[in-house]
Tab-separated table of C-alpha atoms in Angstrom:
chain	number	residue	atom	x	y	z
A	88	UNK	CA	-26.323	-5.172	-22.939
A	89	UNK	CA	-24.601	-3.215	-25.451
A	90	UNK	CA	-20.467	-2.387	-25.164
A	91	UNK	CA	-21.369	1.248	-24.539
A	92	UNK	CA	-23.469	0.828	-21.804
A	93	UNK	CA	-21.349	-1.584	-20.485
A	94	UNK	CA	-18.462	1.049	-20.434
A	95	UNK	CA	-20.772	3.755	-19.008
A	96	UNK	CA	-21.631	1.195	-16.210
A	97	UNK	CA	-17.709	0.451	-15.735
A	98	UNK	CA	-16.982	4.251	-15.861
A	99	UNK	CA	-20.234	4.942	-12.821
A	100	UNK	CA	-18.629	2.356	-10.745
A	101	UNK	CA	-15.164	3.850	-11.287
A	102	UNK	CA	-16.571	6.789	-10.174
A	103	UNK	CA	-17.949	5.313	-7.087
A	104	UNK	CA	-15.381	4.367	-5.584
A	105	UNK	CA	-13.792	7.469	-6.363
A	106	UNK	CA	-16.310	8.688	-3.639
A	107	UNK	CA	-16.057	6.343	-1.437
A	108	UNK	CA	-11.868	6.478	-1.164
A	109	UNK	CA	-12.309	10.517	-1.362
A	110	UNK	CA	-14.108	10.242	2.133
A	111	UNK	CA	-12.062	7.697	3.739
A	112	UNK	CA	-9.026	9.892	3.006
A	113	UNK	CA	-10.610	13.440	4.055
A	114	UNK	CA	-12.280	11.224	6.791
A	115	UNK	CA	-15.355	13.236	8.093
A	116	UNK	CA	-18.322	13.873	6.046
A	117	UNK	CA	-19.071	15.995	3.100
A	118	UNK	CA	-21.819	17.850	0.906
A	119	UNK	CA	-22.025	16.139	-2.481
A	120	UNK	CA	-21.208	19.386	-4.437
A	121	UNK	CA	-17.684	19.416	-2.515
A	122	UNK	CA	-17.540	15.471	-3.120
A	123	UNK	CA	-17.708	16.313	-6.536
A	124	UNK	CA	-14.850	18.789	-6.288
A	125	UNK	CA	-12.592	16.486	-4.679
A	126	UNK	CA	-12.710	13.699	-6.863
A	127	UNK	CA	-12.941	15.729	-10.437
A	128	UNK	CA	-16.541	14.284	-11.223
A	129	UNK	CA	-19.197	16.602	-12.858
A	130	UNK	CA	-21.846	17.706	-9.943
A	131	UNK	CA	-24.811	16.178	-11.560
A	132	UNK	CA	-22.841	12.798	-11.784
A	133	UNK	CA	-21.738	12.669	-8.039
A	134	UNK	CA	-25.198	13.532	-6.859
A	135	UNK	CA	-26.733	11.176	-8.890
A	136	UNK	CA	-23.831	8.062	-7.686
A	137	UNK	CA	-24.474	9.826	-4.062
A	138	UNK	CA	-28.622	9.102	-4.074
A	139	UNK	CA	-27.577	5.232	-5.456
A	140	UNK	CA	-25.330	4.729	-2.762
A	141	UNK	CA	-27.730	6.127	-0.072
A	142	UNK	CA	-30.315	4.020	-1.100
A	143	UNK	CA	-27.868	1.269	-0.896
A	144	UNK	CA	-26.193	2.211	2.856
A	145	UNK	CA	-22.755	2.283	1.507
A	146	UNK	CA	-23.294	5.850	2.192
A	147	UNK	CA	-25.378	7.595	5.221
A	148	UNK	CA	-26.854	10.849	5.576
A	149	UNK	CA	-24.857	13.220	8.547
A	150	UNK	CA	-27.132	15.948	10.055
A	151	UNK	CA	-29.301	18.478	7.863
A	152	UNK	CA	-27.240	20.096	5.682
A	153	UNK	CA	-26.850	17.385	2.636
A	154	UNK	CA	-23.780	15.675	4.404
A	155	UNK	CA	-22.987	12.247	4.007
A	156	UNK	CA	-20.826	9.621	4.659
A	157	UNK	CA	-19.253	5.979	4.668
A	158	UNK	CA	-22.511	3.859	5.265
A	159	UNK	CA	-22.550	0.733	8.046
A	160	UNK	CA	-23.072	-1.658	5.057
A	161	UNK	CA	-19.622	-0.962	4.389
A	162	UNK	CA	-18.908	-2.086	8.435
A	163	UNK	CA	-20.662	-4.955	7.059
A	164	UNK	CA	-19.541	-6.035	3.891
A	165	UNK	CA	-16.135	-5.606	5.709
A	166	UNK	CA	-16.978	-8.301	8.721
A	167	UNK	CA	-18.035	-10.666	5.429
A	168	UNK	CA	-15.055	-10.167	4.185
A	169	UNK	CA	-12.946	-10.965	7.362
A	170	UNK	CA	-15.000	-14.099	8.339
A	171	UNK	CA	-13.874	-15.633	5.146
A	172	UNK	CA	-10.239	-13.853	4.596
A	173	UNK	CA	-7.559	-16.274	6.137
A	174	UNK	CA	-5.181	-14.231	5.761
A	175	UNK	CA	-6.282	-11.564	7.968
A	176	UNK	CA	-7.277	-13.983	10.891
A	177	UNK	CA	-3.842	-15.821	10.535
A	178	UNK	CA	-1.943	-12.417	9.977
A	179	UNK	CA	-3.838	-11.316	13.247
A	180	UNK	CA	-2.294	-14.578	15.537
A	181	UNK	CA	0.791	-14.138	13.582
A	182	UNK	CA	1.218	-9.933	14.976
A	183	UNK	CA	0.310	-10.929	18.359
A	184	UNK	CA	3.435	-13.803	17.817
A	185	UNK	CA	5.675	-10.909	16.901
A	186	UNK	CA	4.543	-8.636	19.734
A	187	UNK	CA	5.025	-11.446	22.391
A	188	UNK	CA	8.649	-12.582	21.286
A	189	UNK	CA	9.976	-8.773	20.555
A	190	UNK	CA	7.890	-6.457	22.628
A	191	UNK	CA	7.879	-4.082	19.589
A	192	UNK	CA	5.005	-3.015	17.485
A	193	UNK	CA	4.150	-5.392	14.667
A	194	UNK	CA	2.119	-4.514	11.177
A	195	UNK	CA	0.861	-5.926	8.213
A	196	UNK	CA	0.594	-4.170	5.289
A	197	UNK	CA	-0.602	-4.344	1.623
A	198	UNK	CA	-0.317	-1.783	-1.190
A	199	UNK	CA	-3.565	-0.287	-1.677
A	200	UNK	CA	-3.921	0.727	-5.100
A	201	UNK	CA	-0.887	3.389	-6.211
A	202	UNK	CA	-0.075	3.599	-2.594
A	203	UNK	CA	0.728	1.900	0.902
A	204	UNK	CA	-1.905	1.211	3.793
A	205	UNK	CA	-1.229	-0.527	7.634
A	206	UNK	CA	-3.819	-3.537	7.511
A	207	UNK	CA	-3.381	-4.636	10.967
A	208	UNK	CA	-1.334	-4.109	13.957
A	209	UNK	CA	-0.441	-4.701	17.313
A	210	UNK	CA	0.997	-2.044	19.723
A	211	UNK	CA	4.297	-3.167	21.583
A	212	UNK	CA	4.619	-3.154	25.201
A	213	UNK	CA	6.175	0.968	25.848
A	214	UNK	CA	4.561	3.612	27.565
A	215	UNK	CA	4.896	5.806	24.122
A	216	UNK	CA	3.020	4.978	20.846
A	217	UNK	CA	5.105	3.848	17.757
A	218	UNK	CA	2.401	3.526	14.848
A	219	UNK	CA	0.793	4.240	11.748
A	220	UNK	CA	-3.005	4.724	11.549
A	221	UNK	CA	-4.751	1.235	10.308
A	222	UNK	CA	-5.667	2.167	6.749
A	223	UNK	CA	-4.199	5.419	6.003
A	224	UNK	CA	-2.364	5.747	2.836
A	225	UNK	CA	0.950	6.454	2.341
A	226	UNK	CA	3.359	6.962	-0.974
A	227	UNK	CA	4.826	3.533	-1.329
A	228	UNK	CA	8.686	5.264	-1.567
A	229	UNK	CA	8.490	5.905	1.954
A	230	UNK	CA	7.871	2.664	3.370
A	231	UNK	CA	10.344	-0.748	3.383
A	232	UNK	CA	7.426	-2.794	3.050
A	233	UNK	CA	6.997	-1.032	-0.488
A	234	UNK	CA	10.532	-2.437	-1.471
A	235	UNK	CA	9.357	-6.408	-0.873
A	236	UNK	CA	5.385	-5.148	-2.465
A	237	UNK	CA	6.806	-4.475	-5.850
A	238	UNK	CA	9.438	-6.746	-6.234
A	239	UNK	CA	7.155	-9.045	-8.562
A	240	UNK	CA	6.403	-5.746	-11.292
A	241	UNK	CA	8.806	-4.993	-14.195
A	242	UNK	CA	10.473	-1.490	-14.036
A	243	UNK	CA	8.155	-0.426	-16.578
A	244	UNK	CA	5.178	-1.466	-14.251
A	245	UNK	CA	6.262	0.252	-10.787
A	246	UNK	CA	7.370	3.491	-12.502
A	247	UNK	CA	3.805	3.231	-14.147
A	248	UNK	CA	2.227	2.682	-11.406
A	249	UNK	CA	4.011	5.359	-8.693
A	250	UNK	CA	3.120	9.041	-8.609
A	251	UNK	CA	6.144	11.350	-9.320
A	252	UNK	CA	5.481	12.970	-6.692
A	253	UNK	CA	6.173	10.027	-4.228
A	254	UNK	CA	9.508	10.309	-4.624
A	255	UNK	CA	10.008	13.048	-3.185
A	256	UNK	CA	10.687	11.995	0.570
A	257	UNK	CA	9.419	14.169	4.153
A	258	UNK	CA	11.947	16.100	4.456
A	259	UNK	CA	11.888	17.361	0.848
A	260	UNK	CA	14.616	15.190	-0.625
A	261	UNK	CA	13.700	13.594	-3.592
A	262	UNK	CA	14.432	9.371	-3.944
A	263	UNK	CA	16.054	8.604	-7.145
A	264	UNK	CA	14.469	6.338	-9.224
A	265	UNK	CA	17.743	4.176	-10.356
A	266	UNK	CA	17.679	3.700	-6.347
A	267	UNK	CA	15.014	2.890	-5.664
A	268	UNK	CA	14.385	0.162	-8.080
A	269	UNK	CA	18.138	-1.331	-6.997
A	270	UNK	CA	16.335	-1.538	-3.245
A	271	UNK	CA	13.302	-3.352	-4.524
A	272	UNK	CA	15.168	-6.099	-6.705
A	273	UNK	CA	17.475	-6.390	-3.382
A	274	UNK	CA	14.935	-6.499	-1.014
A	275	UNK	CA	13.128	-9.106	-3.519
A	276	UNK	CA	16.571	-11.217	-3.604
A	277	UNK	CA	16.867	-11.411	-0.045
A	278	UNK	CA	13.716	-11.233	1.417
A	279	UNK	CA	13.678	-8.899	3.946
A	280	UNK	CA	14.217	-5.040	3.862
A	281	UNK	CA	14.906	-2.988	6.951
A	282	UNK	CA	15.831	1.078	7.386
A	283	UNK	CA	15.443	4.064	9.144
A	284	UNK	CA	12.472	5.693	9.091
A	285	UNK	CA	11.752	8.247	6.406
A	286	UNK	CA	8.634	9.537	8.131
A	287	UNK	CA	10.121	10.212	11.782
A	288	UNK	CA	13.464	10.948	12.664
A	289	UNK	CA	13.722	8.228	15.752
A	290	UNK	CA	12.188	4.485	14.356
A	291	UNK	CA	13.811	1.641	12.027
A	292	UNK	CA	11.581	-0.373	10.107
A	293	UNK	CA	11.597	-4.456	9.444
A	294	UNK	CA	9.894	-5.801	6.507
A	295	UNK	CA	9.261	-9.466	5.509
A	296	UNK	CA	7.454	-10.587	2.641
A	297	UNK	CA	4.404	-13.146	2.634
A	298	UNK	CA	5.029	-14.812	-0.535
A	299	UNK	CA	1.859	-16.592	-2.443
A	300	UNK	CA	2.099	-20.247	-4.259
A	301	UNK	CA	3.484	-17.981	-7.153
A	302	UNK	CA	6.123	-15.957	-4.851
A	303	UNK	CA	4.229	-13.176	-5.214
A	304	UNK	CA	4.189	-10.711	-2.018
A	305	UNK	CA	0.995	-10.325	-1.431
A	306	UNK	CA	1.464	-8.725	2.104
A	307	UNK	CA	4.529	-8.022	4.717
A	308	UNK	CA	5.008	-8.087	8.487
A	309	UNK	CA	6.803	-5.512	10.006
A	310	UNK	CA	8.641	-4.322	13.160
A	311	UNK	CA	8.446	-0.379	14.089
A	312	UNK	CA	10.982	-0.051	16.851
A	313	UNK	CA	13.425	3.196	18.217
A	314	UNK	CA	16.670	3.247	16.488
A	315	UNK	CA	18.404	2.435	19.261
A	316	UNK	CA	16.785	-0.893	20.258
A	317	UNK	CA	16.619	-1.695	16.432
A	318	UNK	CA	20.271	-1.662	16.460
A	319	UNK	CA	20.781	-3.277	19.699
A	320	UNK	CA	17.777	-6.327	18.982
A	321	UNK	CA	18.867	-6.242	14.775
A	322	UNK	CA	19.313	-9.774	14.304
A	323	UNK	CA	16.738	-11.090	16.660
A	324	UNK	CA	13.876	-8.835	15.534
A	325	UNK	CA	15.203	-9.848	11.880
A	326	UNK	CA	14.854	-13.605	12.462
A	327	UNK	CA	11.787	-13.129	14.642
A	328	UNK	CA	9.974	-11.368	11.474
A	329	UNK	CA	11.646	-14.010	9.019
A	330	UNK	CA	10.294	-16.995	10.953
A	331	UNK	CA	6.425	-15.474	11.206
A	332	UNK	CA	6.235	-14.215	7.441
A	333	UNK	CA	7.215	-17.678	6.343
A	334	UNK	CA	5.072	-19.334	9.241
A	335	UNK	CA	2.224	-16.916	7.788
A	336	UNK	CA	2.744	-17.949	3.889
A	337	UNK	CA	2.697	-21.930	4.849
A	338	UNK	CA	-0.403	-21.638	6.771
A	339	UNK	CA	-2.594	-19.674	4.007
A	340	UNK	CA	-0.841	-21.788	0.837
A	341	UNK	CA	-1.496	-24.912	2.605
């Protein structure tokens, strides 16, 4: 195969999973023609990636009007993946650890590309939800577990790698950059990162790391809890989270 059509393979599956992350985040389905809108892609491209990945089930017809949408395959392909991904069974045993010892809702998340995404969780023990959605993204500036999920990159590599505008936080402040970096290379120093919320106004946020055999945080366990039991439970909920993230890294370095 020749180096051209090598890179016009490359450049098709880029493009492919353009579609396929443009549908998880709009998350119901779509015509190919606004598909194509979405993600940037000439029309005759995305129609022509659409028909491969019907044919394929990563993608599904919806009703008659042209519609489609994530396929089962990908249900699939994703059960694959879980039957031979330890980290996300011992992650799973880990959360329910958490939940047991804290009441509070526990998380693991993982940077998904340019941003942050909730892997897995389990809901605490209170009458009133205190969660992200499982796989929505999220600008990594917002999040403590995106202080601990960087700390490995250069500064050259995270400001590379963060949109410009992800810095600027909910409420319309913006997050300086000479900040933001001293929070990482802190949070990377000590291991553990914890704040109030920037995306509600009443939870505080744990974050450990789960370190690979290089140190590299490949993941982090979190607490969401209300501000006030966060304050009142800090260094129990701290140690708690400390103790399962390095629990978690033995068992899946081992």
């Amino acid at each position: 195969m020749s180096e051209d059509n090598i890179k016009r393979r490359a450049r098709g599956l880029d493009r492919a999973f353009d579609i396929l992350d443009f549908l998880k985040e709009v998350g119901q389905p779509l015509r190919p023609n606004d598909i194509a809108k979405g993600v940037g892609s000439p029309k005759s491209t995305v129609y022509e990636l659409v028909e491969s990945l019907l044919e394929r089930r990563i993608l599904e017809p919806v009703g008659r009007d042209g519609h489609v949408y994530l396929g089962r395959q990908l249900y699939f392909l994703g059960q694959a993946h879980l039957r031979h991904f330890d980290l996300s069974r011992e992650a799973d045993q880990a959360l329910q650890d958490i939940v047991a010892q804290t009441g509070e809702t526990a998380q693991m998340c993982l940077l998904n590309g340019r941003k942050y995404t909730v892997a897995l969780m389990k809901e605490g023990a209170r009458h009133f939800r205190i969660s992200s959605d499982i796989g929505e993204n999220a600008p990594i500036p917002w999040t403590a577990s995106g202080r601990l999920l960087l700390g490995h990159l250069s500064d050259e590599q995270i400001v590379e790698l963060i949109d410009e505008g992800d810095f600027i936080l909910p409420d319309g402040q913006r997050l300086s950059l000479e900040v933001f970096l001293k929070e990482i290379r802190q949070a990377s120093e000590e291991g553990f990162f914890s704040f109030d919320s920037v995306a509600d106004t009443f939870t505080h946020c744990f974050a450990a790391p789960v370190r690979d055999e290089h140190g590299v945080c490949v993941c982090t366990l979190c607490i969401v809890a209300p501000r006030a039991d966060a304050q009142a439970n800090y260094r129990h909920y701290r140690q708690v989270l400390l103790d399962s993230a390095d629990r978690l890294a033995r068992r899946i370095n081992d």
